[in-house]
Amino acid sequence: MFDKILIANRSEIAVRVIRACRELGVKSVAVYSEADRPSRHVRMADESVCIGPATALESYLNQERVLAAATMTGADAIHPGYGFLSENASFAEACERQGITFIGPPSSAIRALGDKLSGKRLADKAKVPCVPGMTLDKGKVDAKVLARCEEIGFPIMAKASAGGGGKGLRVVRDPAMLQAEIERASAEAQAAFGDGTMFIEKYIEKPRHVEIQLAADKYGNVAALVERDCTVQRRHQKLIEESPSPAVTPKIREAMQQAAIRLAKACDYHNVGTVEFLLDTDGRFYFIEVNTRLQVEHPVTETVVGVDLMQEQIRLAAGEKLSFTQERASEIRCHAIEHRINAENPATGFSPCPGRIDSLVFPAGPGVRVDSHLYPGYTVPSYYDSLLAKLIVSAENREACIRRSLRALGEMEIVGIETTTPFHARVLREERFRSGDFDTRFADHLQAEDKEKAAVAA
Ligand code: ADP
């Protein structure tokens, strides 16, 4: 096991890593930007190092400064969290060169799966069903591209290979708009990820987003855990995740798990990762991408399966064997729902609401877990993402879990800034959510319907 882990991240995920370190008896080092000096992760870690100004490019994304902090503090491993440097193969290589363990898959696997296009190529080779599509030569829409789009059928999804967090994605319904939309998405991806490579793919109508968590060791043992359903999204970004999926039968589950395992074996994947699929209304599923890291929504699976994925990830990186079997990984112990509570105002189209938290009471009681970095008096900075807290609720079945979630959301008191809490309660009260019959556009539709109703009432 490692002696000391440096956490190259901030907010709730840095707190989550520190908690795992403490339980494993490993020392922790926090890094922080000047804007994050008063952050909870800085106070919680055994040591902390300031790595630069507020902007992520000059701090959390600055590889040299992160590595210098690791060398200075004598850390023997770096946990990248999610976002920032977590899927950066050259950073993983730089760690490897300095003799520091990157807590994640090998850099070769990050390279093989890190962008959507190479992931699709590998998935295709591993006989994992992919969404039909085609790559674009320099983003150009020529006769060949148009012919392929007609063959696939509009609407078409234009996607940036390097995209993430819903950036660089466009649904194109009109062939005349294809070139312009591709250019816009490409520019967005170039600005956000430094890579504007685009491809097109069939737009799957009314899909669900279902993903499989993988855990693998260096000795060829791979487990695929119970699926997560992340269909409740706003503008292609996850808002609520649950497990098991109300739309997945045991047969689909097993087929998805086997597909994810084939893909992991095809690139000698070890550590944790997630294979994302779209599930169509006929029960067919299609690979979309792999996230080569632990995701925001990992606690849902921790709760349902009853394993600590963060500790498992650290142990796997330290060279230990996978601690559970495939049979154990498929065991459904309860139903779990995660709510991403963001500093956004649902009443104003989810505009960001950074600012000071005047007072704070988190929900508690049976089946309630809150992962967060907030404390009363903390000021949420405007430089980073808006995730404030993850509320993870579990109960014996989906219906009980929804009732408990509503109870817990009602107890959530974050005073001083607006949050997405009321929208979560709104979704959970909705019959379409309760029946389990909804698709990835459900939350956007709900928001639009509410806006229309409010306009009519006014
Ligand atoms: P990102 O990396 O930005 O999260 P993903 O490829 O994971 O992008 O897709 C995010 C979401 O966009 C999916 O969960 C789904 O809702 C939607 N999406 C992506 N590809 C398609 C597609 N081909 N058809 C329909 N919806 C899609």
CSV table of C-alpha atoms and ligand atoms in Angstrom, one decimal:
chain,number,residue,atom,x,y,z
A,1,MET,CA,0.0,0.0,0.0
A,2,PHE,CA,1.1,3.6,-0.6
A,3,ASP,CA,2.5,5.7,2.2
A,4,LYS,CA,1.2,9.1,1.0
A,5,ILE,CA,-1.3,10.1,-1.7
A,6,LEU,CA,-1.5,13.5,-3.3
A,7,ILE,CA,-5.0,14.5,-4.5
A,8,ALA,CA,-4.8,16.5,-7.7
A,9,ASN,CA,-8.4,17.8,-7.3
A,10,ARG,CA,-10.7,19.9,-5.2
A,11,SER,CA,-14.3,19.9,-3.8
A,12,GLU,CA,-16.3,16.9,-2.8
A,13,ILE,CA,-14.1,14.4,-4.7
A,14,ALA,CA,-11.0,15.5,-2.9
A,15,VAL,CA,-12.9,15.1,0.4
A,16,ARG,CA,-14.0,11.6,-0.8
A,17,VAL,CA,-10.4,10.6,-1.5
A,18,ILE,CA,-9.1,11.9,1.8
A,19,ARG,CA,-11.8,9.8,3.6
A,20,ALA,CA,-10.7,6.7,1.8
A,21,CYS,CA,-7.0,7.4,2.6
A,22,ARG,CA,-7.7,7.9,6.2
A,23,GLU,CA,-9.6,4.6,6.4
A,24,LEU,CA,-6.8,2.8,4.6
A,25,GLY,CA,-4.2,4.4,6.9
A,26,VAL,CA,-2.5,6.3,4.1
A,27,LYS,CA,-1.4,10.0,4.5
A,28,SER,CA,-3.0,12.6,2.3
A,29,VAL,CA,-1.7,15.7,0.6
A,30,ALA,CA,-4.2,18.4,-0.7
A,31,VAL,CA,-3.3,20.8,-3.5
A,32,TYR,CA,-5.2,24.0,-3.9
A,33,SER,CA,-5.5,27.1,-5.9
A,34,GLU,CA,-5.4,30.6,-4.3
A,35,ALA,CA,-9.2,30.7,-4.6
A,36,ASP,CA,-9.5,27.4,-2.7
A,37,ARG,CA,-7.4,28.3,0.3
A,38,PRO,CA,-10.5,28.2,2.6
A,39,SER,CA,-11.7,24.8,1.2
A,40,ARG,CA,-12.6,21.9,3.3
A,41,HIS,CA,-10.2,19.5,1.5
A,42,VAL,CA,-7.3,21.7,2.5
A,43,ARG,CA,-8.4,21.6,6.1
A,44,MET,CA,-9.0,17.8,6.1
A,45,ALA,CA,-5.7,16.6,4.4
A,46,ASP,CA,-2.6,15.8,6.5
A,47,GLU,CA,-0.6,18.3,4.4
A,48,SER,CA,-1.5,20.9,1.8
A,49,VAL,CA,0.3,22.8,-1.0
A,50,CYS,CA,-0.8,25.9,-2.9
A,51,ILE,CA,-0.2,25.3,-6.6
A,52,GLY,CA,-1.2,28.6,-8.2
A,53,PRO,CA,-3.8,31.1,-9.1
A,54,ALA,CA,-7.5,30.5,-9.2
A,55,THR,CA,-7.9,29.6,-12.9
A,56,ALA,CA,-7.7,25.8,-13.4
A,57,LEU,CA,-5.2,26.2,-16.2
A,58,GLU,CA,-2.7,27.7,-13.8
A,59,SER,CA,-3.4,25.4,-10.9
A,60,TYR,CA,-5.3,22.1,-11.1
A,61,LEU,CA,-4.5,21.6,-14.8
A,62,ASN,CA,-0.8,22.6,-14.4
A,63,GLN,CA,1.0,19.2,-14.6
A,64,GLU,CA,4.4,20.6,-13.6
A,65,ARG,CA,3.1,22.2,-10.4
A,66,VAL,CA,1.1,19.2,-9.4
A,67,LEU,CA,4.1,16.9,-9.9
A,68,ALA,CA,6.4,19.4,-8.1
A,69,ALA,CA,4.0,19.3,-5.1
A,70,ALA,CA,4.1,15.5,-5.1
A,71,THR,CA,7.9,15.4,-5.2
A,72,MET,CA,8.2,18.1,-2.5
A,73,THR,CA,5.9,16.3,-0.1
A,74,GLY,CA,7.3,12.8,-0.9
A,75,ALA,CA,3.9,11.4,-2.2
A,76,ASP,CA,4.2,8.0,-3.8
A,77,ALA,CA,0.9,8.2,-5.7
A,78,ILE,CA,-1.4,10.8,-7.2
A,79,HIS,CA,-5.2,10.5,-7.2
A,80,PRO,CA,-6.6,12.7,-10.0
A,81,GLY,CA,-10.3,12.6,-9.0
A,82,TYR,CA,-12.5,13.3,-12.0
A,83,GLY,CA,-12.2,16.1,-14.5
A,84,PHE,CA,-9.0,18.1,-14.6
A,85,LEU,CA,-6.0,15.7,-15.2
A,86,SER,CA,-7.9,12.5,-14.6
A,87,GLU,CA,-8.1,11.3,-18.2
A,88,ASN,CA,-4.9,12.9,-19.4
A,89,ALA,CA,-2.6,10.2,-20.7
A,90,SER,CA,0.5,12.4,-20.9
A,91,PHE,CA,0.0,13.3,-17.2
A,92,ALA,CA,-0.2,9.6,-16.3
A,93,GLU,CA,3.0,9.1,-18.3
A,94,ALA,CA,4.7,12.0,-16.6
A,95,CYS,CA,3.8,10.4,-13.2
A,96,GLU,CA,5.1,7.0,-14.4
A,97,ARG,CA,8.4,8.7,-15.5
A,98,GLN,CA,8.8,10.3,-12.0
A,99,GLY,CA,8.2,7.0,-10.3
A,100,ILE,CA,4.9,8.2,-8.8
A,101,THR,CA,1.9,5.9,-9.2
A,102,PHE,CA,-1.0,7.5,-11.2
A,103,ILE,CA,-4.2,6.1,-9.5
A,104,GLY,CA,-6.0,5.1,-12.7
A,105,PRO,CA,-5.6,2.8,-15.6
A,106,PRO,CA,-2.3,2.5,-17.5
A,107,SER,CA,-1.6,5.5,-19.8
A,108,SER,CA,-1.9,3.1,-22.8
A,109,ALA,CA,-5.5,2.3,-21.8
A,110,ILE,CA,-6.2,6.0,-21.3
A,111,ARG,CA,-4.9,6.6,-24.8
A,112,ALA,CA,-6.8,3.7,-26.3
A,113,LEU,CA,-10.1,4.8,-24.8
A,114,GLY,CA,-9.6,8.4,-23.8
A,115,ASP,CA,-11.3,10.0,-26.7
A,116,LYS,CA,-14.6,8.9,-28.1
A,117,LEU,CA,-13.3,7.9,-31.6
A,118,SER,CA,-10.5,5.7,-30.4
A,119,GLY,CA,-12.9,4.2,-27.8
A,120,LYS,CA,-15.4,3.4,-30.6
A,121,ARG,CA,-12.7,1.8,-32.7
A,122,LEU,CA,-11.7,-0.5,-29.9
A,123,ALA,CA,-15.3,-1.3,-29.0
A,124,ASP,CA,-16.0,-2.3,-32.6
A,125,LYS,CA,-12.9,-4.6,-32.5
A,126,ALA,CA,-14.1,-6.1,-29.2
A,127,LYS,CA,-17.5,-6.8,-30.8
A,128,VAL,CA,-19.3,-4.3,-28.6
A,129,PRO,CA,-22.2,-2.8,-30.5
A,130,CYS,CA,-21.6,0.9,-31.4
A,131,VAL,CA,-23.9,3.7,-32.6
A,132,PRO,CA,-23.6,3.7,-36.4
A,133,GLY,CA,-21.6,6.8,-37.6
A,134,MET,CA,-18.6,8.0,-39.5
A,135,THR,CA,-15.5,10.1,-38.8
A,136,LEU,CA,-15.1,13.4,-40.5
A,137,ASP,CA,-12.0,14.5,-42.4
A,138,LYS,CA,-11.1,17.9,-41.0
A,139,GLY,CA,-14.7,18.4,-40.0
A,140,LYS,CA,-15.8,18.7,-43.7
A,141,VAL,CA,-19.3,17.8,-44.8
A,142,ASP,CA,-18.9,16.5,-48.4
A,143,ALA,CA,-21.1,14.4,-50.6
A,144,LYS,CA,-19.8,11.2,-48.9
A,145,VAL,CA,-20.7,12.5,-45.4
A,146,LEU,CA,-24.2,13.6,-46.6
A,147,ALA,CA,-24.8,10.2,-48.2
A,148,ARG,CA,-23.9,8.5,-45.0
A,149,CYS,CA,-26.2,10.8,-43.0
A,150,GLU,CA,-29.0,10.0,-45.4
A,151,GLU,CA,-28.3,6.3,-45.0
A,152,ILE,CA,-28.3,6.6,-41.2
A,153,GLY,CA,-31.3,9.0,-41.2
A,154,PHE,CA,-31.6,12.5,-39.6
A,155,PRO,CA,-31.5,13.6,-36.8
A,156,ILE,CA,-27.8,13.1,-36.6
A,157,MET,CA,-25.6,13.6,-33.5
A,158,ALA,CA,-22.4,15.6,-34.2
A,159,LYS,CA,-19.8,14.9,-31.6
A,160,ALA,CA,-16.4,16.1,-30.6
A,161,SER,CA,-14.0,13.2,-30.1
A,162,ALA,CA,-12.4,14.9,-27.1
A,163,GLY,CA,-15.8,16.2,-25.7
A,164,GLY,CA,-17.0,15.7,-22.2
A,165,GLY,CA,-19.6,17.2,-19.8
A,166,GLY,CA,-22.1,17.7,-22.7
A,167,LYS,CA,-19.7,20.1,-24.5
A,168,GLY,CA,-19.1,19.6,-28.3
A,169,LEU,CA,-22.4,17.8,-28.8
A,170,ARG,CA,-25.1,18.8,-31.3
A,171,VAL,CA,-28.3,17.2,-32.5
A,172,VAL,CA,-28.8,18.1,-36.2
A,173,ARG,CA,-32.2,17.7,-37.7
A,174,ASP,CA,-31.7,19.6,-40.9
A,175,PRO,CA,-29.1,18.5,-43.4
A,176,ALA,CA,-28.6,22.2,-44.4
A,177,MET,CA,-27.4,23.0,-40.9
A,178,LEU,CA,-24.9,20.1,-40.6
A,179,GLN,CA,-21.8,21.9,-41.6
A,180,ALA,CA,-22.5,25.0,-39.5
A,181,GLU,CA,-23.4,22.9,-36.4
A,182,ILE,CA,-20.2,20.8,-36.8
A,183,GLU,CA,-18.1,23.9,-37.0
A,184,ARG,CA,-19.7,25.4,-33.9
A,185,ALA,CA,-19.3,22.1,-31.9
A,186,SER,CA,-15.7,21.8,-33.1
A,187,ALA,CA,-14.9,25.3,-32.0
A,188,GLU,CA,-16.4,24.7,-28.6
A,189,ALA,CA,-14.4,21.5,-28.2
A,190,GLN,CA,-11.2,23.2,-29.5
A,191,ALA,CA,-11.6,25.9,-26.8
A,192,ALA,CA,-12.5,23.5,-24.0
A,193,PHE,CA,-10.3,20.5,-24.7
A,194,GLY,CA,-7.7,21.7,-27.3
A,195,ASP,CA,-9.0,19.3,-29.9
A,196,GLY,CA,-11.7,20.0,-32.4
A,197,THR,CA,-11.9,16.6,-34.1
A,198,MET,CA,-15.5,15.7,-34.9
A,199,PHE,CA,-17.5,12.7,-35.9
A,200,ILE,CA,-21.1,12.0,-36.6
A,201,GLU,CA,-23.4,9.3,-35.3
A,202,LYS,CA,-27.0,8.2,-35.5
A,203,TYR,CA,-29.2,10.1,-33.1
A,204,ILE,CA,-30.8,7.3,-31.0
A,205,GLU,CA,-34.4,8.3,-30.4
A,206,LYS,CA,-35.7,8.3,-26.8
A,207,PRO,CA,-32.7,6.5,-25.3
A,208,ARG,CA,-31.8,5.8,-21.8
A,209,HIS,CA,-28.2,6.3,-20.6
A,210,VAL,CA,-27.1,3.1,-18.9
A,211,GLU,CA,-23.5,2.5,-17.8
A,212,ILE,CA,-21.4,-0.3,-16.4
A,213,GLN,CA,-18.8,0.2,-13.7
A,214,LEU,CA,-15.7,-1.9,-14.2
A,215,ALA,CA,-13.0,-2.9,-11.6
A,216,ALA,CA,-10.0,-4.8,-12.8
A,217,ASP,CA,-6.6,-5.8,-11.4
A,218,LYS,CA,-3.2,-6.4,-13.0
A,219,TYR,CA,-3.7,-10.2,-12.9
A,220,GLY,CA,-6.5,-10.5,-15.4
A,221,ASN,CA,-9.4,-10.4,-13.0
A,222,VAL,CA,-12.2,-8.1,-14.3
A,223,ALA,CA,-15.6,-7.5,-12.6
A,224,ALA,CA,-18.5,-5.6,-14.2
A,225,LEU,CA,-20.9,-4.2,-11.5
A,226,VAL,CA,-24.6,-3.6,-11.4
A,227,GLU,CA,-25.6,-0.9,-14.0
A,228,ARG,CA,-26.3,2.8,-13.2
A,229,ASP,CA,-29.1,4.6,-15.0
A,230,CYS,CA,-28.2,8.2,-15.7
A,231,THR,CA,-31.1,9.1,-18.0
A,232,VAL,CA,-32.2,12.1,-16.0
A,233,GLN,CA,-30.0,14.8,-17.7
A,234,ARG,CA,-30.1,18.5,-18.4
A,235,ARG,CA,-28.6,19.4,-21.7
A,236,HIS,CA,-26.8,16.0,-21.9
A,237,GLN,CA,-25.4,16.4,-18.4
A,238,LYS,CA,-26.3,14.0,-15.6
A,239,LEU,CA,-28.6,15.2,-12.8
A,240,ILE,CA,-29.9,12.1,-11.2
A,241,GLU,CA,-28.4,8.6,-11.3
A,242,GLU,CA,-30.0,5.4,-10.0
A,243,SER,CA,-29.3,1.7,-9.7
A,244,PRO,CA,-30.6,-0.7,-10.7
A,245,SER,CA,-32.1,0.8,-13.9
A,246,PRO,CA,-35.9,0.5,-14.1
A,247,ALA,CA,-35.4,-0.4,-17.8
A,248,VAL,CA,-32.8,-3.1,-17.6
A,249,THR,CA,-33.8,-6.8,-17.4
A,250,PRO,CA,-31.4,-9.4,-16.1
A,251,LYS,CA,-30.7,-10.5,-19.7
A,252,ILE,CA,-29.7,-6.9,-20.8
A,253,ARG,CA,-27.7,-6.5,-17.6
A,254,GLU,CA,-25.7,-9.6,-18.3
A,255,ALA,CA,-25.1,-8.7,-22.0
A,256,MET,CA,-24.0,-5.2,-21.0
A,257,GLN,CA,-21.6,-6.6,-18.3
A,258,GLN,CA,-20.1,-9.1,-20.8
A,259,ALA,CA,-19.7,-6.3,-23.4
A,260,ALA,CA,-17.9,-4.1,-20.9
A,261,ILE,CA,-15.6,-7.0,-19.8
A,262,ARG,CA,-14.7,-7.7,-23.5
A,263,LEU,CA,-13.7,-4.1,-24.0
A,264,ALA,CA,-11.6,-4.0,-20.8
A,265,LYS,CA,-9.8,-7.2,-21.9
A,266,ALA,CA,-9.2,-5.8,-25.4
A,267,CYS,CA,-7.0,-3.1,-24.0
A,268,ASP,CA,-5.6,-4.8,-20.9
A,269,TYR,CA,-7.5,-2.4,-18.7
A,270,HIS,CA,-6.8,-2.4,-15.0
A,271,ASN,CA,-8.1,-0.1,-12.2
A,272,VAL,CA,-11.7,1.2,-12.3
A,273,GLY,CA,-13.6,2.7,-15.2
A,274,THR,CA,-17.0,3.0,-16.7
A,275,VAL,CA,-18.4,1.9,-20.1
A,276,GLU,CA,-21.3,4.1,-21.2
A,277,PHE,CA,-24.2,2.8,-23.3
A,278,LEU,CA,-27.4,4.1,-24.8
A,279,LEU,CA,-30.3,1.8,-24.5
A,280,ASP,CA,-33.0,2.1,-27.1
A,281,THR,CA,-36.8,1.5,-26.7
A,282,ASP,CA,-36.3,-2.0,-28.2
A,283,GLY,CA,-33.8,-3.1,-25.5
A,284,ARG,CA,-30.8,-2.8,-27.8
A,285,PHE,CA,-27.8,-1.1,-26.4
A,286,TYR,CA,-25.0,0.8,-28.1
A,287,PHE,CA,-21.5,1.8,-26.8
A,288,ILE,CA,-20.9,5.6,-26.6
A,289,GLU,CA,-17.7,6.0,-24.6
A,290,VAL,CA,-15.5,4.9,-21.7
A,291,ASN,CA,-14.6,7.1,-18.7
A,292,THR,CA,-11.2,6.0,-17.6
A,293,ARG,CA,-11.6,7.1,-14.0
A,294,LEU,CA,-13.9,6.9,-11.0
A,295,GLN,CA,-17.1,9.0,-11.8
A,296,VAL,CA,-19.2,11.5,-9.9
A,297,GLU,CA,-21.9,8.9,-9.5
A,298,HIS,CA,-19.8,6.0,-8.1
A,299,PRO,CA,-21.5,6.1,-4.7
A,300,VAL,CA,-24.7,4.8,-6.3
A,301,THR,CA,-22.9,1.5,-7.1
A,302,GLU,CA,-21.1,1.5,-3.8
A,303,THR,CA,-24.5,1.6,-2.1
A,304,VAL,CA,-26.2,-1.0,-4.3
A,305,VAL,CA,-23.4,-3.5,-4.4
A,306,GLY,CA,-22.0,-2.8,-0.9
A,307,VAL,CA,-18.3,-2.2,-1.9
A,308,ASP,CA,-16.1,0.9,-1.4
A,309,LEU,CA,-15.0,1.7,-5.0
A,310,MET,CA,-12.6,4.5,-3.9
A,311,GLN,CA,-10.7,2.2,-1.6
A,312,GLU,CA,-10.8,-0.6,-4.2
A,313,GLN,CA,-9.4,1.8,-6.8
A,314,ILE,CA,-6.5,2.7,-4.5
A,315,ARG,CA,-5.8,-0.9,-3.6
A,316,LEU,CA,-5.9,-1.9,-7.3
A,317,ALA,CA,-3.4,0.9,-8.1
A,318,ALA,CA,-1.1,-0.4,-5.4
A,319,GLY,CA,-1.0,-3.7,-7.1
A,320,GLU,CA,-3.5,-5.7,-5.0
A,321,LYS,CA,-5.9,-8.3,-6.4
A,322,LEU,CA,-9.5,-7.5,-7.1
A,323,SER,CA,-11.3,-8.0,-3.7
A,324,PHE,CA,-14.7,-9.3,-5.1
A,325,THR,CA,-15.9,-11.8,-7.6
A,326,GLN,CA,-18.2,-11.2,-10.6
A,327,GLU,CA,-21.0,-12.9,-8.8
A,328,ARG,CA,-20.6,-10.5,-5.9
A,329,ALA,CA,-20.4,-7.5,-8.3
A,330,SER,CA,-23.9,-8.5,-9.7
A,331,GLU,CA,-25.6,-8.7,-6.3
A,332,ILE,CA,-28.3,-6.1,-5.9
A,333,ARG,CA,-28.7,-5.3,-2.2
A,334,CYS,CA,-31.1,-2.3,-2.4
A,335,HIS,CA,-32.2,0.5,-4.7
A,336,ALA,CA,-30.1,3.8,-4.7
A,337,ILE,CA,-30.6,7.2,-6.2
A,338,GLU,CA,-28.0,10.0,-6.3
A,339,HIS,CA,-29.0,13.7,-6.6
A,340,ARG,CA,-26.4,16.1,-7.9
A,341,ILE,CA,-27.1,19.3,-5.9
A,342,ASN,CA,-25.6,22.2,-7.9
A,343,ALA,CA,-25.2,25.9,-7.3
A,344,GLU,CA,-27.6,26.7,-10.0
A,345,ASN,CA,-31.0,28.4,-10.0
A,346,PRO,CA,-33.7,26.2,-11.6
A,347,ALA,CA,-36.1,29.3,-11.6
A,348,THR,CA,-33.7,31.2,-14.0
A,349,GLY,CA,-32.9,28.4,-16.4
A,350,PHE,CA,-30.2,26.9,-14.2
A,351,SER,CA,-27.9,30.0,-14.1
A,352,PRO,CA,-24.8,29.6,-11.9
A,353,CYS,CA,-25.2,30.8,-8.3
A,354,PRO,CA,-21.8,30.9,-6.6
A,355,GLY,CA,-21.6,32.8,-3.3
A,356,ARG,CA,-21.6,32.5,0.5
A,357,ILE,CA,-23.3,29.7,2.3
A,358,ASP,CA,-24.8,31.5,5.3
A,359,SER,CA,-26.1,28.4,7.0
A,360,LEU,CA,-26.2,24.7,6.2
A,361,VAL,CA,-28.0,21.6,7.4
A,362,PHE,CA,-27.7,18.3,5.4
A,363,PRO,CA,-30.3,15.6,5.5
A,364,ALA,CA,-29.5,12.5,7.6
A,365,GLY,CA,-31.4,9.5,8.9
A,366,PRO,CA,-31.8,6.0,7.6
A,367,GLY,CA,-30.5,5.3,4.0
A,368,VAL,CA,-29.1,8.8,3.5
A,369,ARG,CA,-25.5,9.7,2.6
A,370,VAL,CA,-24.2,13.2,1.7
A,371,ASP,CA,-20.8,13.6,0.0
A,372,SER,CA,-19.9,17.3,0.1
A,373,HIS,CA,-17.1,19.8,0.8
A,374,LEU,CA,-19.5,22.6,2.1
A,375,TYR,CA,-19.5,24.1,5.5
A,376,PRO,CA,-21.5,27.1,6.9
A,377,GLY,CA,-19.7,30.3,6.0
A,378,TYR,CA,-17.9,28.8,3.0
A,379,THR,CA,-18.0,30.9,-0.2
A,380,VAL,CA,-18.5,28.8,-3.4
A,381,PRO,CA,-16.0,30.3,-5.9
A,382,SER,CA,-17.1,31.1,-9.4
A,383,TYR,CA,-14.1,29.5,-11.1
A,384,TYR,CA,-15.0,25.8,-11.1
A,385,ASP,CA,-17.9,23.5,-11.6
A,386,SER,CA,-21.1,24.0,-9.7
A,387,LEU,CA,-21.4,20.7,-7.8
A,388,LEU,CA,-22.1,21.4,-4.1
A,389,ALA,CA,-23.2,18.0,-2.8
A,390,LYS,CA,-24.2,14.6,-3.8
A,391,LEU,CA,-27.2,13.2,-1.9
A,392,ILE,CA,-27.3,9.4,-2.1
A,393,VAL,CA,-30.4,7.7,-0.9
A,394,SER,CA,-31.1,4.0,-0.6
A,395,ALA,CA,-34.0,1.8,0.3
A,396,GLU,CA,-35.3,-1.7,-0.2
A,397,ASN,CA,-37.0,-0.9,-3.5
A,398,ARG,CA,-37.4,2.0,-6.0
A,399,GLU,CA,-40.7,3.3,-4.7
A,400,ALA,CA,-39.4,3.4,-1.1
A,401,CYS,CA,-36.2,5.1,-2.4
A,402,ILE,CA,-38.2,7.8,-4.2
A,403,ARG,CA,-40.2,8.5,-1.0
A,404,ARG,CA,-37.1,8.6,1.1
A,405,SER,CA,-35.4,10.9,-1.4
A,406,LEU,CA,-38.3,13.3,-1.2
A,407,ARG,CA,-38.0,13.2,2.6
A,408,ALA,CA,-34.2,13.9,2.4
A,409,LEU,CA,-34.5,16.6,-0.2
A,410,GLY,CA,-37.0,18.3,2.1
A,411,GLU,CA,-34.4,18.3,4.9
A,412,MET,CA,-31.7,19.9,2.7
A,413,GLU,CA,-31.0,23.4,3.9
A,414,ILE,CA,-28.4,25.4,2.0
A,415,VAL,CA,-29.1,29.0,2.8
A,416,GLY,CA,-27.4,31.9,1.0
A,417,ILE,CA,-27.3,30.7,-2.6
A,418,GLU,CA,-29.9,29.0,-4.9
A,419,THR,CA,-29.5,25.3,-5.6
A,420,THR,CA,-31.0,22.6,-7.8
A,421,THR,CA,-32.7,20.9,-4.8
A,422,PRO,CA,-36.3,22.0,-5.7
A,423,PHE,CA,-35.9,20.7,-9.2
A,424,HIS,CA,-34.9,17.2,-7.9
A,425,ALA,CA,-38.1,17.1,-5.8
A,426,ARG,CA,-40.0,18.3,-8.9
A,427,VAL,CA,-38.6,15.4,-11.0
A,428,LEU,CA,-39.3,12.8,-8.3
A,429,ARG,CA,-43.0,13.9,-7.9
A,430,GLU,CA,-43.5,13.5,-11.6
A,431,GLU,CA,-45.5,10.5,-12.7
A,432,ARG,CA,-43.2,9.9,-15.7
A,433,PHE,CA,-40.3,9.4,-13.3
A,434,ARG,CA,-42.2,7.3,-10.8
A,435,SER,CA,-43.4,4.9,-13.5
A,436,GLY,CA,-39.8,4.6,-14.8
A,437,ASP,CA,-40.9,5.3,-18.3
A,438,PHE,CA,-38.8,8.3,-19.5
A,439,ASP,CA,-35.8,9.1,-21.7
A,440,THR,CA,-32.8,11.4,-21.7
A,441,ARG,CA,-34.9,14.4,-22.8
A,442,PHE,CA,-37.3,14.0,-19.9
A,443,ALA,CA,-35.8,16.6,-17.6
A,444,ASP,CA,-35.4,19.2,-20.4
A,445,HIS,CA,-39.0,18.6,-21.4
A,446,LEU,CA,-40.2,19.0,-17.8
A,447,GLN,CA,-38.4,22.3,-17.4
A,448,ALA,CA,-39.8,23.6,-20.7
A,449,GLU,CA,-43.4,22.5,-19.7
A,450,ASP,CA,-43.1,24.2,-16.3
A,451,LYS,CA,-41.8,27.4,-18.0
A,452,GLU,CA,-44.7,27.4,-20.4
A,453,LYS,CA,-47.2,26.8,-17.6
A,454,ALA,CA,-45.7,29.7,-15.6
A,455,ALA,CA,-45.9,32.0,-18.7
A,456,VAL,CA,-49.6,31.1,-19.2
A,457,ALA,CA,-50.3,31.7,-15.5
A,458,ALA,CA,-48.7,35.1,-15.6
B,1,ADP,P1,-20.1,13.6,-22.8
B,1,ADP,O1,-18.8,13.0,-22.8
B,1,ADP,O2,-20.1,15.1,-23.2
B,1,ADP,O3,-20.9,13.3,-21.5
B,1,ADP,P2,-21.5,11.5,-24.2
B,1,ADP,O4,-21.1,10.9,-25.5
B,1,ADP,O5,-21.3,10.7,-22.9
B,1,ADP,O6,-20.9,12.9,-24.0
B,1,ADP,O7,-23.1,11.8,-24.3
B,1,ADP,C1,-23.8,12.5,-23.3
B,1,ADP,C2,-25.2,12.4,-23.5
B,1,ADP,O8,-25.6,12.8,-24.8
B,1,ADP,C3,-25.7,10.9,-23.4
B,1,ADP,O9,-25.9,10.5,-22.1
B,1,ADP,C4,-27.0,11.0,-24.2
B,1,ADP,O10,-28.0,11.6,-23.4
B,1,ADP,C5,-26.7,12.0,-25.3
B,1,ADP,N1,-26.2,11.3,-26.5
B,1,ADP,C6,-24.9,11.1,-26.9
B,1,ADP,N2,-24.8,10.4,-28.0
B,1,ADP,C7,-26.1,10.2,-28.5
B,1,ADP,C8,-26.7,9.6,-29.6
B,1,ADP,N3,-26.0,9.1,-30.6
B,1,ADP,N4,-28.0,9.6,-29.7
B,1,ADP,C9,-28.8,10.2,-28.7
B,1,ADP,N5,-28.3,10.8,-27.6
B,1,ADP,C10,-27.0,10.8,-27.5
